[in-house]
């Protein structure tokens, strides 16, 4: 197997998969793209939803591309269950909880992206109501993450807090992305415990090497 992950440098979605593969020691190549542009991306060719990340096995011509970051995460966790950390607990209820937290974190990423593009529209075609709706989702997610951090029993979010799961990865990627977007500078003052936990995990090697990096997006081609 020779994996290739179609990714974008700021993408929090691709980042969760990159971290999981790094943690598990699965070698992969990154194909960095700008999915919003018409040229410069293979994304629409392999995902009808025209979104990255997309995972390929370049060694196997019969391999069907795997897309959507949560599904890629499941693919990695299940197919490589015996390699490296499991990134789940092995307890059904706790693992369902980890997946629920991942869903919440991805919802926050989606809302953050939608809010960003809405606010990038020219004055007059911008919907304040729509942007506020997305902002509420992001803020609700942050409140929930903060509570999770306060309620946790150990280092990590799920169960006894002794093992890192896909939930920890997803929450750090969501918080890191919104922080990177810079639209919520007040979050650090508002949620000191979340900040402390986030900054601690974000120093881990697999997280440090995958932090978001801006690309030169032509916003006009999107909105
Ligand atoms: N639910 C998808 C969301 C992925 C997503 O929104 N990716 C962005 C890049 S960060 C994208 O490719 N957007 C292009 C588009 O929406 O057309 C996932 O988790 O993979």
Tab-separated table of C-alpha atoms and ligand atoms in Angstrom:
chain	number	residue	atom	x	y	z
A	1	UNK	CA	0.000	0.000	0.000
A	2	UNK	CA	1.265	3.457	-0.912
A	3	UNK	CA	-1.173	6.007	0.413
A	4	UNK	CA	-1.732	9.444	-0.964
A	5	UNK	CA	-3.922	11.994	0.809
A	6	UNK	CA	-5.311	14.869	-1.198
A	7	UNK	CA	-5.132	17.730	1.251
A	8	UNK	CA	-5.093	21.519	1.558
A	9	UNK	CA	-2.573	23.279	3.801
A	10	UNK	CA	-5.160	25.016	6.026
A	11	UNK	CA	-7.676	22.124	5.990
A	12	UNK	CA	-8.712	20.987	9.485
A	13	UNK	CA	-10.502	18.049	7.865
A	14	UNK	CA	-7.368	16.701	6.184
A	15	UNK	CA	-5.429	17.459	9.363
A	16	UNK	CA	-7.380	14.938	11.425
A	17	UNK	CA	-6.437	12.209	8.933
A	18	UNK	CA	-2.814	13.338	8.734
A	19	UNK	CA	-2.489	13.203	12.512
A	20	UNK	CA	-4.087	9.741	12.707
A	21	UNK	CA	-1.720	8.364	10.047
A	22	UNK	CA	1.317	9.952	11.681
A	23	UNK	CA	0.323	8.590	15.099
A	24	UNK	CA	-0.141	5.118	13.636
A	25	UNK	CA	3.058	5.261	11.635
A	26	UNK	CA	1.313	4.740	8.293
A	27	UNK	CA	3.498	6.200	5.514
A	28	UNK	CA	1.656	8.486	3.121
A	29	UNK	CA	2.305	11.160	0.563
A	30	UNK	CA	0.497	14.494	0.643
A	31	UNK	CA	-0.963	15.974	-2.507
A	32	UNK	CA	-1.614	19.593	-1.637
A	33	UNK	CA	-4.383	21.348	-3.548
A	34	UNK	CA	-6.760	24.296	-3.491
A	35	UNK	CA	-10.145	22.575	-3.812
A	36	UNK	CA	-12.019	25.831	-4.381
A	37	UNK	CA	-10.252	26.560	-7.677
A	38	UNK	CA	-11.302	25.034	-10.994
A	39	UNK	CA	-7.820	24.088	-12.110
A	40	UNK	CA	-5.177	23.008	-9.577
A	41	UNK	CA	-7.384	20.281	-8.111
A	42	UNK	CA	-8.272	16.662	-8.840
A	43	UNK	CA	-10.903	16.756	-6.110
A	44	UNK	CA	-14.063	16.791	-8.324
A	45	UNK	CA	-12.720	13.860	-10.303
A	46	UNK	CA	-12.644	11.576	-7.267
A	47	UNK	CA	-15.313	12.953	-4.948
A	48	UNK	CA	-18.729	13.930	-6.400
A	49	UNK	CA	-19.063	16.319	-3.444
A	50	UNK	CA	-15.897	18.121	-4.699
A	51	UNK	CA	-14.319	18.202	-1.262
A	52	UNK	CA	-11.044	17.035	0.134
A	53	UNK	CA	-9.506	15.136	1.890
A	54	UNK	CA	-9.476	12.064	-0.335
A	55	UNK	CA	-7.390	8.972	0.341
A	56	UNK	CA	-5.865	6.811	-2.410
A	57	UNK	CA	-3.705	3.739	-2.526
A	58	UNK	CA	-1.466	4.574	-5.489
A	59	UNK	CA	-0.167	1.004	-5.506
A	60	UNK	CA	-3.552	-0.503	-6.286
A	61	UNK	CA	-5.399	0.571	-9.440
A	62	UNK	CA	-8.596	-1.097	-8.164
A	63	UNK	CA	-8.603	0.960	-4.941
A	64	UNK	CA	-11.694	3.133	-4.736
A	65	UNK	CA	-10.965	6.623	-3.381
A	66	UNK	CA	-12.080	7.068	0.225
A	67	UNK	CA	-13.502	10.485	0.998
A	68	UNK	CA	-14.923	12.550	3.818
A	69	UNK	CA	-12.508	12.983	6.693
A	70	UNK	CA	-14.680	11.158	9.259
A	71	UNK	CA	-14.961	8.182	6.922
A	72	UNK	CA	-11.236	8.252	6.154
A	73	UNK	CA	-10.629	8.325	9.921
A	74	UNK	CA	-12.817	5.242	10.298
A	75	UNK	CA	-10.950	3.562	7.442
A	76	UNK	CA	-7.591	4.254	9.112
A	77	UNK	CA	-8.756	3.183	12.569
A	78	UNK	CA	-10.389	-0.047	11.371
A	79	UNK	CA	-7.923	-1.151	8.685
A	80	UNK	CA	-4.901	-0.425	10.866
A	81	UNK	CA	-6.413	-1.470	14.182
A	82	UNK	CA	-3.353	-3.516	15.099
A	83	UNK	CA	-0.789	-0.891	14.071
A	84	UNK	CA	0.217	1.798	16.560
A	85	UNK	CA	-2.219	3.442	18.954
A	86	UNK	CA	-5.839	2.381	18.404
A	87	UNK	CA	-7.201	5.934	18.675
A	88	UNK	CA	-10.340	4.393	20.181
A	89	UNK	CA	-10.908	2.828	23.595
A	90	UNK	CA	-12.272	-0.589	22.586
A	91	UNK	CA	-15.454	0.034	24.600
A	92	UNK	CA	-18.465	0.389	22.294
A	93	UNK	CA	-20.218	3.157	24.226
A	94	UNK	CA	-17.066	5.185	24.732
A	95	UNK	CA	-16.127	4.782	21.084
A	96	UNK	CA	-19.579	5.932	19.987
A	97	UNK	CA	-19.029	8.932	22.251
A	98	UNK	CA	-15.638	9.597	20.614
A	99	UNK	CA	-17.321	9.543	17.202
A	100	UNK	CA	-20.046	11.889	18.478
A	101	UNK	CA	-17.390	14.370	19.619
A	102	UNK	CA	-15.732	14.059	16.208
A	103	UNK	CA	-19.088	14.894	14.558
A	104	UNK	CA	-19.392	17.991	16.763
A	105	UNK	CA	-15.844	19.101	15.984
A	106	UNK	CA	-16.420	18.669	12.253
A	107	UNK	CA	-19.668	20.643	12.533
A	108	UNK	CA	-17.695	23.482	14.077
A	109	UNK	CA	-15.173	23.335	11.210
A	110	UNK	CA	-18.012	23.395	8.631
A	111	UNK	CA	-19.703	26.358	10.325
A	112	UNK	CA	-16.371	28.204	10.562
A	113	UNK	CA	-15.784	27.751	6.818
A	114	UNK	CA	-19.350	28.860	5.924
A	115	UNK	CA	-19.107	31.913	8.174
A	116	UNK	CA	-15.765	32.875	6.623
A	117	UNK	CA	-17.110	32.778	3.060
A	118	UNK	CA	-20.332	34.546	4.002
A	119	UNK	CA	-18.408	37.416	5.556
A	120	UNK	CA	-16.135	37.536	2.498
A	121	UNK	CA	-19.090	38.367	0.223
A	122	UNK	CA	-19.329	41.960	-0.973
A	123	UNK	CA	-21.467	44.280	1.136
A	124	UNK	CA	-25.046	43.960	-0.077
A	125	UNK	CA	-24.941	40.279	-0.979
A	126	UNK	CA	-23.842	39.266	2.503
A	127	UNK	CA	-26.419	37.763	4.861
A	128	UNK	CA	-25.896	38.869	8.442
A	129	UNK	CA	-28.463	36.306	9.599
A	130	UNK	CA	-26.657	33.459	7.858
A	131	UNK	CA	-23.269	34.493	9.230
A	132	UNK	CA	-24.731	34.778	12.745
A	133	UNK	CA	-26.319	31.359	12.404
A	134	UNK	CA	-22.922	29.852	11.586
A	135	UNK	CA	-21.269	31.849	14.388
A	136	UNK	CA	-23.752	30.399	16.908
A	137	UNK	CA	-22.754	26.879	15.869
A	138	UNK	CA	-19.072	27.672	16.327
A	139	UNK	CA	-19.692	29.311	19.708
A	140	UNK	CA	-21.896	26.419	20.844
A	141	UNK	CA	-19.146	24.001	19.874
A	142	UNK	CA	-16.530	25.943	21.834
A	143	UNK	CA	-18.753	25.966	24.928
A	144	UNK	CA	-19.206	22.199	24.605
A	145	UNK	CA	-15.441	21.612	24.108
A	146	UNK	CA	-14.706	23.707	27.187
A	147	UNK	CA	-17.159	21.671	29.262
A	148	UNK	CA	-15.617	18.417	27.978
A	149	UNK	CA	-12.182	19.590	29.036
A	150	UNK	CA	-13.490	20.512	32.485
A	151	UNK	CA	-15.300	17.152	32.871
A	152	UNK	CA	-12.485	14.928	31.638
A	153	UNK	CA	-11.035	12.280	33.926
A	154	UNK	CA	-7.448	12.326	32.718
A	155	UNK	CA	-5.250	13.714	29.994
A	156	UNK	CA	-7.629	12.831	27.170
A	157	UNK	CA	-11.324	13.582	26.619
A	158	UNK	CA	-13.005	10.175	26.505
A	159	UNK	CA	-13.448	7.561	29.234
A	160	UNK	CA	-10.775	7.386	31.911
A	161	UNK	CA	-8.682	9.860	29.918
A	162	UNK	CA	-5.763	7.470	29.529
A	163	UNK	CA	-5.870	7.042	25.759
A	164	UNK	CA	-5.875	9.571	22.980
A	165	UNK	CA	-8.812	9.013	20.627
A	166	UNK	CA	-10.158	10.419	17.392
A	167	UNK	CA	-12.165	12.811	19.610
A	168	UNK	CA	-9.049	14.547	20.942
A	169	UNK	CA	-7.638	14.840	17.429
A	170	UNK	CA	-10.862	16.318	16.033
A	171	UNK	CA	-11.364	18.843	18.851
A	172	UNK	CA	-7.795	20.137	18.610
A	173	UNK	CA	-8.127	20.431	14.816
A	174	UNK	CA	-11.431	22.347	15.138
A	175	UNK	CA	-10.128	24.726	17.830
A	176	UNK	CA	-6.820	25.160	15.991
A	177	UNK	CA	-8.593	26.000	12.734
A	178	UNK	CA	-10.887	28.601	14.275
A	179	UNK	CA	-7.911	30.092	16.110
A	180	UNK	CA	-5.985	30.177	12.824
A	181	UNK	CA	-8.918	31.903	11.058
A	182	UNK	CA	-8.578	34.610	13.711
A	183	UNK	CA	-12.264	35.542	13.815
A	184	UNK	CA	-12.630	34.692	17.530
A	185	UNK	CA	-9.768	36.307	19.317
A	186	UNK	CA	-11.779	36.400	22.565
A	187	UNK	CA	-11.917	32.610	22.939
A	188	UNK	CA	-8.606	32.455	24.769
A	189	UNK	CA	-9.794	34.811	27.501
A	190	UNK	CA	-13.157	33.085	27.727
A	191	UNK	CA	-12.016	29.462	27.998
A	192	UNK	CA	-8.658	29.303	29.839
A	193	UNK	CA	-8.967	25.567	30.607
A	194	UNK	CA	-9.702	24.749	26.975
A	195	UNK	CA	-6.704	26.872	25.936
A	196	UNK	CA	-4.395	25.035	28.342
A	197	UNK	CA	-5.538	21.598	27.196
A	198	UNK	CA	-5.476	22.598	23.510
A	199	UNK	CA	-1.978	24.082	23.678
A	200	UNK	CA	-0.650	21.003	25.499
A	201	UNK	CA	-1.976	18.544	22.902
A	202	UNK	CA	-1.062	20.821	19.998
A	203	UNK	CA	2.608	20.554	21.024
A	204	UNK	CA	2.632	16.820	20.312
A	205	UNK	CA	4.806	16.069	17.272
A	206	UNK	CA	2.010	14.903	14.945
A	207	UNK	CA	0.030	18.052	15.762
A	208	UNK	CA	2.967	20.447	15.577
A	209	UNK	CA	3.876	19.289	12.088
A	210	UNK	CA	0.349	19.633	10.702
A	211	UNK	CA	-0.763	23.038	11.965
A	212	UNK	CA	-2.797	25.040	9.408
A	213	UNK	CA	-0.897	27.113	6.870
A	214	UNK	CA	-2.689	29.670	4.683
A	215	UNK	CA	-2.875	29.227	0.923
A	216	UNK	CA	-3.532	31.811	-1.734
A	217	UNK	CA	-7.253	31.329	-2.151
A	218	UNK	CA	-9.092	33.348	-4.780
A	219	UNK	CA	-12.207	33.950	-2.697
A	220	UNK	CA	-14.078	35.260	-5.784
A	221	UNK	CA	-14.004	31.788	-7.315
A	222	UNK	CA	-15.945	30.467	-4.310
A	223	UNK	CA	-18.666	33.008	-3.533
B	1	LIG	N1	-17.397	16.835	5.430
B	1	LIG	C1	-16.193	16.995	4.652
B	1	LIG	C2	-15.826	18.475	4.597
B	1	LIG	C3	-14.522	18.692	3.828
B	1	LIG	C4	-14.377	20.120	3.339
B	1	LIG	O1	-15.240	20.992	3.523
B	1	LIG	N2	-13.237	20.344	2.651
B	1	LIG	C5	-12.981	21.645	2.057
B	1	LIG	C6	-11.501	21.973	2.172
B	1	LIG	S1	-11.098	22.301	3.850
B	1	LIG	C7	-13.291	21.535	0.579
B	1	LIG	O2	-12.752	20.692	-0.103
B	1	LIG	N3	-14.180	22.415	0.089
B	1	LIG	C8	-14.502	22.532	-1.286
B	1	LIG	C9	-15.979	22.700	-1.497
B	1	LIG	O3	-16.743	22.706	-0.499
B	1	LIG	O4	-16.391	22.790	-2.646
B	1	LIG	C10	-15.079	16.178	5.269
B	1	LIG	O5	-15.093	16.006	6.484
B	1	LIG	O6	-14.215	15.676	4.539
